[in-house]
XYZ file of C-alpha atoms in Angstrom:
277
model
C 0.000 0.000 0.000
C 1.392 3.414 -1.007
C 1.476 6.410 1.311
C -1.403 7.927 -0.671
C -3.477 4.744 -0.377
C -2.871 4.604 3.369
C -3.894 8.241 3.847
C -7.031 7.799 1.751
C -8.061 4.740 3.754
C -7.970 6.859 6.909
C -9.775 9.730 5.180
C -12.620 7.392 4.215
C -12.938 6.088 7.774
C -13.060 9.589 9.236
C -15.529 10.746 6.584
C -17.845 7.816 7.311
C -17.990 8.922 10.933
C -18.856 12.496 9.934
C -21.491 11.249 7.499
C -23.124 9.311 10.312
C -23.155 12.427 12.498
C -24.289 14.774 9.691
C -25.948 13.198 6.643
C -25.403 14.703 3.204
C -28.818 16.386 3.194
C -27.946 18.443 6.251
C -24.538 19.339 4.824
C -26.232 20.489 1.621
C -28.593 22.670 3.664
C -25.599 24.300 5.362
C -23.879 24.785 2.012
C -26.955 26.548 0.653
C -26.874 28.948 3.608
C -23.155 29.765 3.260
C -21.994 33.052 1.774
C -21.199 32.784 -1.958
C -17.748 31.422 -2.758
C -14.991 33.889 -3.594
C -13.322 33.678 -7.010
C -10.013 31.927 -6.377
C -9.210 31.741 -10.100
C -9.268 35.532 -10.309
C -7.419 35.865 -6.996
C -4.604 33.766 -8.444
C -4.347 35.991 -11.492
C -6.390 33.810 -13.803
C -7.876 36.801 -15.608
C -4.546 38.602 -16.043
C -2.741 38.423 -19.382
C 0.157 38.316 -19.119
C 0.336 37.078 -15.536
C 3.149 39.334 -14.456
C 3.020 38.825 -10.697
C 3.650 35.838 -8.463
C 0.786 34.831 -6.168
C 1.258 32.952 -2.910
C -1.044 30.287 -1.480
C -0.110 30.250 2.204
C -0.810 27.126 4.190
C -1.957 26.481 7.741
C -0.074 23.244 8.311
C 0.806 21.626 11.629
C 2.367 18.380 10.465
C 3.174 16.286 7.404
C 3.890 12.613 6.650
C 7.416 13.435 5.459
C 8.522 15.824 8.219
C 6.281 15.011 11.167
C 5.390 17.902 13.486
C 6.120 21.311 11.945
C 4.526 23.905 14.190
C 2.210 24.166 17.161
C -0.447 26.403 15.633
C -2.602 27.293 18.606
C -4.466 30.040 16.742
C -4.918 29.298 13.025
C -7.033 32.428 12.605
C -4.186 34.663 13.777
C -1.739 32.929 11.445
C -4.148 33.324 8.542
C -4.553 37.038 9.265
C -0.768 37.441 9.168
C -0.707 35.610 5.852
C -3.308 37.970 4.443
C -1.406 40.994 5.753
C 1.710 39.725 3.978
C -0.094 39.640 0.651
C -1.198 36.012 0.301
C -3.806 35.514 -2.406
C -5.297 32.305 -0.975
C -5.110 30.581 2.415
C -4.803 26.789 2.329
C -6.063 24.922 5.394
C -5.216 21.269 5.990
C -8.274 19.456 7.306
C -6.909 15.879 7.249
C -6.543 14.801 10.866
C -4.329 11.722 11.026
C -1.190 12.751 9.145
C -1.546 16.543 9.038
C -3.306 17.194 12.377
C -5.841 19.456 10.700
C -9.584 19.821 11.162
C -12.724 21.460 9.870
C -12.568 23.634 12.994
C -9.337 25.101 11.608
C -11.153 25.810 8.335
C -13.996 27.539 10.197
C -11.560 29.686 12.178
C -9.625 30.775 9.104
C -12.731 31.466 7.034
C -14.039 33.765 9.758
C -10.706 35.604 10.008
C -9.820 36.530 6.409
C -11.471 38.104 3.380
C -9.505 36.246 0.693
C -10.302 32.808 -0.804
C -9.752 29.743 1.369
C -8.732 26.314 0.111
C -9.855 23.205 1.939
C -6.788 21.022 1.452
C -7.651 17.389 1.975
C -7.781 14.126 0.061
C -11.069 14.467 -1.811
C -12.490 11.064 -2.695
C -16.242 11.621 -2.341
C -18.723 14.372 -3.305
C -19.663 14.612 0.380
C -16.324 16.327 1.058
C -16.976 18.968 -1.590
C -20.390 19.792 -0.168
C -18.796 19.777 3.286
C -16.095 22.211 2.152
C -18.717 24.626 0.810
C -20.773 24.293 4.000
C -17.708 25.377 5.977
C -17.048 28.377 3.722
C -14.265 27.021 1.516
C -13.887 28.653 -1.889
C -11.873 25.886 -3.495
C -10.912 22.279 -2.864
C -7.941 20.083 -3.713
C -8.420 17.320 -6.285
C -5.454 14.950 -6.622
C -5.423 13.336 -10.058
C -3.529 10.288 -8.763
C -6.354 9.583 -6.302
C -9.227 9.745 -8.816
C -10.332 8.041 -11.989
C -11.300 10.214 -14.953
C -15.032 9.966 -14.302
C -14.708 11.069 -10.669
C -12.216 13.797 -11.538
C -14.584 15.314 -14.068
C -17.705 14.957 -11.912
C -15.965 16.378 -8.828
C -14.686 19.316 -10.857
C -18.162 19.881 -12.275
C -19.624 19.861 -8.759
C -17.162 22.459 -7.498
C -18.154 24.735 -10.374
C -21.863 24.128 -9.767
C -21.308 25.288 -6.186
C -19.531 28.422 -7.408
C -16.157 27.121 -6.240
C -12.840 26.339 -7.908
C -10.506 23.380 -7.573
C -6.747 23.141 -7.369
C -6.151 20.034 -9.492
C -2.869 18.443 -8.490
C -0.696 16.473 -10.917
C 2.639 14.674 -10.554
C 3.247 13.458 -14.119
C 2.705 14.555 -17.714
C -0.080 11.989 -18.049
C -1.841 13.438 -15.001
C -1.549 16.957 -16.424
C -3.201 15.726 -19.610
C -6.009 14.177 -17.575
C -6.459 17.401 -15.586
C -6.701 19.442 -18.767
C -9.149 17.006 -20.354
C -11.375 17.285 -17.282
C -11.479 21.071 -17.643
C -9.193 22.119 -14.785
C -8.554 25.861 -14.599
C -6.031 25.781 -11.737
C -3.396 23.060 -12.123
C -0.716 22.339 -9.552
C 2.492 20.433 -10.167
C 3.490 18.703 -6.948
C 7.189 17.858 -7.015
C 6.896 15.453 -4.089
C 6.912 11.778 -5.048
C 3.819 10.160 -3.555
C 5.564 6.811 -3.139
C 8.825 7.924 -1.532
C 7.827 11.439 -0.323
C 11.097 12.733 -1.773
C 11.151 16.194 -3.380
C 12.642 16.790 -6.841
C 12.294 20.453 -7.841
C 13.464 19.730 -11.393
C 10.142 17.972 -11.987
C 8.375 21.323 -12.155
C 10.377 22.662 -15.086
C 9.959 19.365 -16.901
C 6.169 19.388 -16.574
C 4.969 22.993 -16.412
C 5.204 23.620 -20.157
C 2.627 20.904 -20.810
C -0.066 22.659 -18.754
C -2.849 23.964 -21.045
C -2.896 27.646 -21.908
C -5.295 29.624 -19.759
C -4.824 27.520 -16.646
C -3.240 29.006 -13.555
C 0.016 27.130 -12.911
C 0.777 26.387 -9.260
C 4.095 25.015 -7.970
C 3.553 22.752 -4.970
C 6.091 21.465 -2.430
C 9.771 22.158 -2.013
C 9.719 25.900 -1.300
C 12.458 26.542 1.263
C 13.383 30.124 0.419
C 13.204 32.892 -2.181
C 15.616 31.047 -4.479
C 13.149 28.183 -4.819
C 10.357 30.658 -5.555
C 12.496 32.300 -8.255
C 13.203 28.872 -9.781
C 9.515 28.005 -10.010
C 8.541 31.451 -11.315
C 11.263 31.312 -13.962
C 9.828 28.026 -15.225
C 6.222 29.112 -15.562
C 4.650 29.212 -12.105
C 1.914 31.786 -11.620
C 1.624 30.868 -7.951
C 3.429 28.871 -5.286
C 1.854 26.908 -2.456
C 3.951 27.277 0.689
C 3.454 25.660 4.068
C 6.529 24.591 6.014
C 8.648 27.645 5.132
C 5.926 29.912 6.535
C 4.703 28.054 9.635
C 8.291 27.684 10.866
C 9.165 31.361 10.282
C 8.843 34.035 12.957
C 7.571 36.606 10.452
C 5.502 34.827 7.791
C 4.086 38.102 6.446
C 7.556 39.386 5.603
C 8.455 36.057 4.028
C 5.382 36.155 1.789
C 6.245 39.692 0.696
C 9.798 38.579 -0.106
C 8.540 35.606 -2.105
C 6.169 37.800 -4.093
C 8.866 40.336 -4.921
C 11.375 37.679 -5.924
C 8.805 35.804 -7.968
C 7.667 38.927 -9.789
C 11.251 39.651 -10.800
C 11.706 36.147 -12.156
C 8.435 36.360 -14.084
C 9.428 39.732 -15.552
C 12.703 38.239 -16.782
C 10.842 35.262 -18.276
C 8.327 37.480 -20.073
C 11.098 39.718 -21.406
C 13.026 36.720 -22.689
C 9.936 35.443 -24.464
C 9.256 38.856 -26.027
C 5.985 39.462 -24.181
């Protein structure tokens, strides 16, 4: 069993317990009462042409399977506010409990604290989770291509759009990028972490980013340690970077976000100039 398979098995068990406590019909009622979703595609520069700035998706992340405990985040709302003050375009909130120590309570706290789009980052394997995300105020969800067949990927993406939301569709290979594009993904992330070994290979991003369909927002996921990594991703086509560990372990995450944005914008400007745009 791969790491992904093991995580998903736990996600299904935890979801079954929540479904017993709150059936889908009640979740759908809550979703209908939630404020309309914010436009994460626009927030990530999806309507800009050319996309001349680097956007940051800042993550509320306590732990990970590869690194273990990262930070004791006693007040996720306060951290999210600092992210927003630093210029983050989207706040990502881990809600998976077993490996990442997240929760829907964290999502609720962050949604109430910020005015920018919020991503429910979890392992989405059932429509219930998408309805649940909307009921808790999320504006977009994570869809991992490796975890879904083509039919589910397309139907899940369609559901997010029906609910006024967006999805960050995560790919690890060229074949997965093709599947994401065929399903109609508008925000495509390249995760440079190997799901089998959990190793990070930043060169994967440059090798894959050019195959992402025109018009999609390109997100670099995993492996951001510092501004040099941000510049590398931006130079190879990233419109946004998703950053967790480098922010939760920093004393001044707002300043770090601002630095990443400035560095990324410079790298994008150089790339656009080199391409004659």
